[in-house]
């Protein structure tokens, strides 16, 4: 797939027509760059924490405060979790079939599997 | 109670937070990292919000068609009653953090006392603000520690900031004429009574930050609360009040 | 699996409107296009703070000051969400920012125009945010998951931005002759640059189908621009001012507004760095970054010290 993209979008100015210093190299991240954290917020008492995004912070304390400032500007949270992104382990998308398919046929795990008399309430 | 003294007192409280909020807002778009740009702007927003509540109350006390905006935009430097500390320039991040920390610790002690004020409106404003101020103390304390105990350069910058700003802290604990007059009737917090707690809290954080606590006997500047300011305030007002001065009496 | 098979899976997901996620296989060019587009979008948010930030300390009332401050702060947040989205593609924020500061990466050219009066703050909210929203609403459905989610969050928060801008102008348009003149002047200066925000004509681009096929972008530049003109041409009626285009006219047959041609020479010059404020904007960003260096270093040094101390305590 070797098609060159030359379509322009808002906020997407191609380098070839844009002038500037095209040869400038990106500088590798330095050890003083703050690490990346993933932020989870519980928006209401009793709900699960939900991933809302990420941010940079020098330490966990700062990450929580940054999360408060960045992700709860509109009072969206009652509890914040942060975890350094490098500690997140993710499943491999190619294994999705073997991880999730088997659960699909275990219908007996779902409450609607059981036929009960209508008169029986609250179960 | 003397109404003039009480409205001056409210104006003094309002001017403190407006001028500090205005100063902090200068950082917006220029912070050392995006997350902290957002953080300092949040504090600025809190302070401007507090100022609005206080000016709205002051406007009712002053009467004569005063509004929050006439009070903020149409008084000259001699009528502003903020303490000198809050009008000092942002300088580097160390100066801004130090100024915020020294003021927030004071503000928390002051507003905690104001919760008990017999004027329920003022007590309610203090209560709402105190939640915000508590966070400002926490945030700025952590930055004082981080910068004090960070690198040699950051420590040096913090020492310089403390040295520059320290002479403006004495005024916080010197009652102005209106505070003294109201104090007799129990209508203003006796600020000199806050000093010992303030010193202890600042000392604790400085010690954790490995910053030397300034020696006693340093000459303290004063006058802001009575309208005798540093030269900085005139420029702050020239900028802040530009629109209302250039186009008087219009809706925006 | 062969590249061909992986590519088939990828295209199949795109066809079925399944979002592409960071760990999924994706063509190199898709990744590169996204990195460039999202980072330029992020830079646009952050550089975009400067022209409006220019008026925070001079806002005419305390209410307007608070609103403007909150709005510019939102933009910092949006820049942050977008930088985070680029990080899921394997480039750090620092790398991305270095590309901005070196002049390699671009940002929306609109932010290279100066804000001269308070009415400009209204015009930016109404026209610039109005144009951005059209683009951003479309991007909520973009094929790359983290980008789409960032855009959903941004669109939710942006909803007040255009309104506050329009309201500024509305209040002024009912005010003094001076205020009305200020509104007209601001609209005159911001109208054409806003139209330029949508980029060159669709016909200008060869090989243009790829990003649409990949569903990164879901409407063409000219389609979005037309939508914008139709929207603004109606809204302007409430402001008692005119848009500075004698060719602007409702076309009953097309059911759209016709409008004049953009000055593309100006557009490319601003993109290349010859806009009125290109230098000031980049200088301001570089200055903030360089002056913040010791702060970032100190925080890292302190975090390391504290971690070491805690380790010692445990041992």
mmCIF file of C-alpha atoms in Angstrom, chain B residues 25-200:
data_model
loop_
_atom_site.group_PDB
_atom_site.id
_atom_site.type_symbol
_atom_site.label_atom_id
_atom_site.label_comp_id
_atom_site.label_asym_id
_atom_site.label_seq_id
_atom_site.Cartn_x
_atom_site.Cartn_y
_atom_site.Cartn_z
ATOM 1 C CA UNK B 25 -4.071 34.171 34.394
ATOM 2 C CA UNK B 26 -1.005 35.632 32.670
ATOM 3 C CA UNK B 27 0.362 32.069 32.656
ATOM 4 C CA UNK B 28 -2.459 30.715 30.522
ATOM 5 C CA UNK B 29 -0.852 29.450 27.329
ATOM 6 C CA UNK B 30 2.677 29.866 28.684
ATOM 7 C CA UNK B 31 2.983 27.241 31.437
ATOM 8 C CA UNK B 32 6.000 24.949 31.831
ATOM 9 C CA UNK B 33 3.984 21.913 30.735
ATOM 10 C CA UNK B 34 0.410 21.562 29.518
ATOM 11 C CA UNK B 35 -0.860 19.888 32.689
ATOM 12 C CA UNK B 36 0.443 22.714 34.866
ATOM 13 C CA UNK B 37 -0.848 25.357 32.484
ATOM 14 C CA UNK B 38 -4.261 23.867 33.191
ATOM 15 C CA UNK B 39 -3.616 23.685 36.936
ATOM 16 C CA UNK B 40 -2.572 27.321 37.384
ATOM 17 C CA UNK B 41 -5.510 28.409 35.234
ATOM 18 C CA UNK B 42 -7.858 26.468 37.494
ATOM 19 C CA UNK B 43 -6.501 28.353 40.486
ATOM 20 C CA UNK B 44 -6.886 31.601 38.609
ATOM 21 C CA UNK B 45 -10.501 30.711 37.824
ATOM 22 C CA UNK B 46 -11.175 29.884 41.486
ATOM 23 C CA UNK B 47 -9.752 33.219 42.598
ATOM 24 C CA UNK B 48 -11.650 35.257 40.023
ATOM 25 C CA UNK B 49 -14.825 33.416 41.031
ATOM 26 C CA UNK B 50 -14.202 34.302 44.680
ATOM 27 C CA UNK B 51 -13.547 37.907 43.700
ATOM 28 C CA UNK B 52 -16.858 38.086 41.867
ATOM 29 C CA UNK B 53 -18.821 36.833 44.897
ATOM 30 C CA UNK B 54 -17.090 39.360 47.117
ATOM 31 C CA UNK B 55 -17.488 42.291 44.708
ATOM 32 C CA UNK B 56 -21.152 41.482 44.222
ATOM 33 C CA UNK B 57 -21.607 41.675 47.959
ATOM 34 C CA UNK B 58 -19.499 44.844 48.218
ATOM 35 C CA UNK B 59 -21.570 46.418 45.431
ATOM 36 C CA UNK B 60 -24.718 45.921 47.495
ATOM 37 C CA UNK B 61 -23.041 47.469 50.522
ATOM 38 C CA UNK B 62 -21.647 50.406 48.570
ATOM 39 C CA UNK B 63 -24.889 51.056 46.673
ATOM 40 C CA UNK B 64 -25.127 54.003 44.252
ATOM 41 C CA UNK B 65 -25.405 51.674 41.275
ATOM 42 C CA UNK B 66 -22.103 49.949 41.971
ATOM 43 C CA UNK B 67 -21.624 46.538 40.354
ATOM 44 C CA UNK B 68 -18.903 43.923 40.505
ATOM 45 C CA UNK B 69 -17.500 45.453 37.332
ATOM 46 C CA UNK B 70 -17.533 49.093 38.398
ATOM 47 C CA UNK B 71 -15.656 48.061 41.523
ATOM 48 C CA UNK B 72 -13.093 46.017 39.630
ATOM 49 C CA UNK B 73 -12.705 48.269 36.613
ATOM 50 C CA UNK B 74 -13.339 51.836 37.700
ATOM 51 C CA UNK B 75 -11.323 52.269 40.880
ATOM 52 C CA UNK B 76 -7.780 53.550 40.633
ATOM 53 C CA UNK B 77 -4.697 52.120 42.306
ATOM 54 C CA UNK B 78 -5.030 54.251 45.438
ATOM 55 C CA UNK B 79 -8.436 52.743 46.064
ATOM 56 C CA UNK B 80 -7.328 49.146 45.675
ATOM 57 C CA UNK B 81 -6.811 47.474 49.024
ATOM 58 C CA UNK B 82 -5.015 44.250 48.141
ATOM 59 C CA UNK B 83 -1.866 43.360 49.978
ATOM 60 C CA UNK B 84 1.412 43.922 48.175
ATOM 61 C CA UNK B 85 2.256 40.228 47.924
ATOM 62 C CA UNK B 86 -0.403 39.398 45.330
ATOM 63 C CA UNK B 87 0.561 42.163 42.910
ATOM 64 C CA UNK B 88 4.190 41.071 42.617
ATOM 65 C CA UNK B 89 5.132 39.915 39.099
ATOM 66 C CA UNK B 90 4.920 36.249 38.103
ATOM 67 C CA UNK B 91 8.659 35.959 37.543
ATOM 68 C CA UNK B 92 9.621 32.346 36.964
ATOM 69 C CA UNK B 93 7.576 29.319 38.066
ATOM 70 C CA UNK B 94 9.384 29.423 41.446
ATOM 71 C CA UNK B 95 8.168 32.971 42.130
ATOM 72 C CA UNK B 96 4.615 32.146 41.108
ATOM 73 C CA UNK B 97 4.563 29.008 43.264
ATOM 74 C CA UNK B 98 6.063 30.784 46.263
ATOM 75 C CA UNK B 99 3.642 33.707 46.004
ATOM 76 C CA UNK B 100 0.714 31.291 45.743
ATOM 77 C CA UNK B 101 1.900 29.185 48.653
ATOM 78 C CA UNK B 102 2.558 32.100 51.026
ATOM 79 C CA UNK B 103 -0.811 33.612 50.203
ATOM 80 C CA UNK B 104 -2.862 30.408 50.198
ATOM 81 C CA UNK B 105 -1.651 29.360 53.637
ATOM 82 C CA UNK B 106 -2.660 32.804 54.904
ATOM 83 C CA UNK B 107 -5.970 32.707 53.063
ATOM 84 C CA UNK B 108 -6.876 29.327 54.492
ATOM 85 C CA UNK B 109 -6.255 30.492 58.055
ATOM 86 C CA UNK B 110 -8.178 33.706 57.428
ATOM 87 C CA UNK B 111 -11.177 32.075 55.766
ATOM 88 C CA UNK B 112 -11.360 29.382 58.416
ATOM 89 C CA UNK B 113 -11.914 32.206 60.924
ATOM 90 C CA UNK B 114 -14.401 33.891 58.599
ATOM 91 C CA UNK B 115 -16.612 30.793 58.783
ATOM 92 C CA UNK B 116 -17.573 32.035 62.229
ATOM 93 C CA UNK B 117 -18.316 35.571 61.096
ATOM 94 C CA UNK B 118 -21.613 36.974 62.312
ATOM 95 C CA UNK B 119 -22.353 38.217 58.807
ATOM 96 C CA UNK B 120 -23.833 35.129 57.216
ATOM 97 C CA UNK B 121 -23.236 36.262 53.644
ATOM 98 C CA UNK B 122 -19.514 36.659 54.254
ATOM 99 C CA UNK B 123 -19.392 33.363 56.142
ATOM 100 C CA UNK B 124 -21.079 31.623 53.201
ATOM 101 C CA UNK B 125 -18.575 33.046 50.700
ATOM 102 C CA UNK B 126 -15.743 31.937 52.984
ATOM 103 C CA UNK B 127 -17.179 28.455 53.226
ATOM 104 C CA UNK B 128 -17.425 27.994 49.492
ATOM 105 C CA UNK B 129 -13.966 29.477 48.899
ATOM 106 C CA UNK B 130 -12.320 27.437 51.601
ATOM 107 C CA UNK B 131 -12.743 24.206 49.662
ATOM 108 C CA UNK B 132 -10.851 25.734 46.772
ATOM 109 C CA UNK B 133 -8.222 27.329 48.964
ATOM 110 C CA UNK B 134 -7.522 24.041 50.709
ATOM 111 C CA UNK B 135 -6.627 22.597 47.347
ATOM 112 C CA UNK B 136 -4.460 25.609 46.485
ATOM 113 C CA UNK B 137 -2.501 25.057 49.696
ATOM 114 C CA UNK B 138 -2.007 21.408 48.873
ATOM 115 C CA UNK B 139 -1.015 22.032 45.280
ATOM 116 C CA UNK B 140 1.383 24.882 46.022
ATOM 117 C CA UNK B 141 2.914 23.092 49.044
ATOM 118 C CA UNK B 142 3.759 20.133 46.872
ATOM 119 C CA UNK B 143 5.359 22.368 44.298
ATOM 120 C CA UNK B 144 7.384 24.187 46.963
ATOM 121 C CA UNK B 145 8.699 20.823 48.149
ATOM 122 C CA UNK B 146 9.302 19.533 44.650
ATOM 123 C CA UNK B 147 11.247 22.601 43.560
ATOM 124 C CA UNK B 148 13.052 23.084 46.862
ATOM 125 C CA UNK B 149 14.169 19.467 46.982
ATOM 126 C CA UNK B 150 14.479 19.003 43.198
ATOM 127 C CA UNK B 151 17.675 20.049 41.463
ATOM 128 C CA UNK B 152 20.396 22.502 42.517
ATOM 129 C CA UNK B 153 18.983 24.982 40.036
ATOM 130 C CA UNK B 154 15.418 24.684 41.259
ATOM 131 C CA UNK B 155 16.548 25.041 44.856
ATOM 132 C CA UNK B 156 18.481 28.169 44.010
ATOM 133 C CA UNK B 157 15.496 29.635 42.171
ATOM 134 C CA UNK B 158 13.248 28.911 45.136
ATOM 135 C CA UNK B 159 15.680 30.560 47.557
ATOM 136 C CA UNK B 160 15.707 33.634 45.353
ATOM 137 C CA UNK B 161 11.905 33.676 45.131
ATOM 138 C CA UNK B 162 11.521 33.419 48.903
ATOM 139 C CA UNK B 163 14.057 36.184 49.381
ATOM 140 C CA UNK B 164 12.250 38.464 46.911
ATOM 141 C CA UNK B 165 8.748 37.857 48.242
ATOM 142 C CA UNK B 166 9.393 37.592 51.968
ATOM 143 C CA UNK B 167 9.332 41.362 52.663
ATOM 144 C CA UNK B 168 5.717 41.396 51.456
ATOM 145 C CA UNK B 169 4.494 38.804 53.964
ATOM 146 C CA UNK B 170 4.598 41.012 57.066
ATOM 147 C CA UNK B 171 1.709 43.115 55.858
ATOM 148 C CA UNK B 172 -0.612 40.107 55.878
ATOM 149 C CA UNK B 173 -0.604 40.174 59.673
ATOM 150 C CA UNK B 174 -0.796 43.930 60.218
ATOM 151 C CA UNK B 175 -4.395 45.047 60.653
ATOM 152 C CA UNK B 176 -5.394 47.929 58.395
ATOM 153 C CA UNK B 177 -7.389 50.840 59.791
ATOM 154 C CA UNK B 178 -10.694 49.247 58.745
ATOM 155 C CA UNK B 179 -9.703 45.851 60.126
ATOM 156 C CA UNK B 180 -8.724 47.413 63.426
ATOM 157 C CA UNK B 181 -11.967 49.372 63.678
ATOM 158 C CA UNK B 182 -14.134 46.384 62.785
ATOM 159 C CA UNK B 183 -12.078 44.155 65.028
ATOM 160 C CA UNK B 184 -13.297 46.030 68.103
ATOM 161 C CA UNK B 185 -16.798 44.855 67.319
ATOM 162 C CA UNK B 186 -15.629 41.384 66.344
ATOM 163 C CA UNK B 187 -16.462 42.070 62.722
ATOM 164 C CA UNK B 188 -13.019 41.441 61.240
ATOM 165 C CA UNK B 189 -10.559 38.655 61.831
ATOM 166 C CA UNK B 190 -7.621 39.751 63.934
ATOM 167 C CA UNK B 191 -4.969 38.952 61.339
ATOM 168 C CA UNK B 192 -2.078 39.269 63.760
ATOM 169 C CA UNK B 193 -3.475 36.233 65.570
ATOM 170 C CA UNK B 194 -2.924 34.146 62.430
ATOM 171 C CA UNK B 195 0.787 34.780 62.246
ATOM 172 C CA UNK B 196 2.043 32.030 64.553
ATOM 173 C CA UNK B 197 0.085 29.316 62.756
ATOM 174 C CA UNK B 198 1.157 30.667 59.391
ATOM 175 C CA UNK B 199 4.814 30.661 60.371
ATOM 176 C CA UNK B 200 4.594 27.131 61.650
#
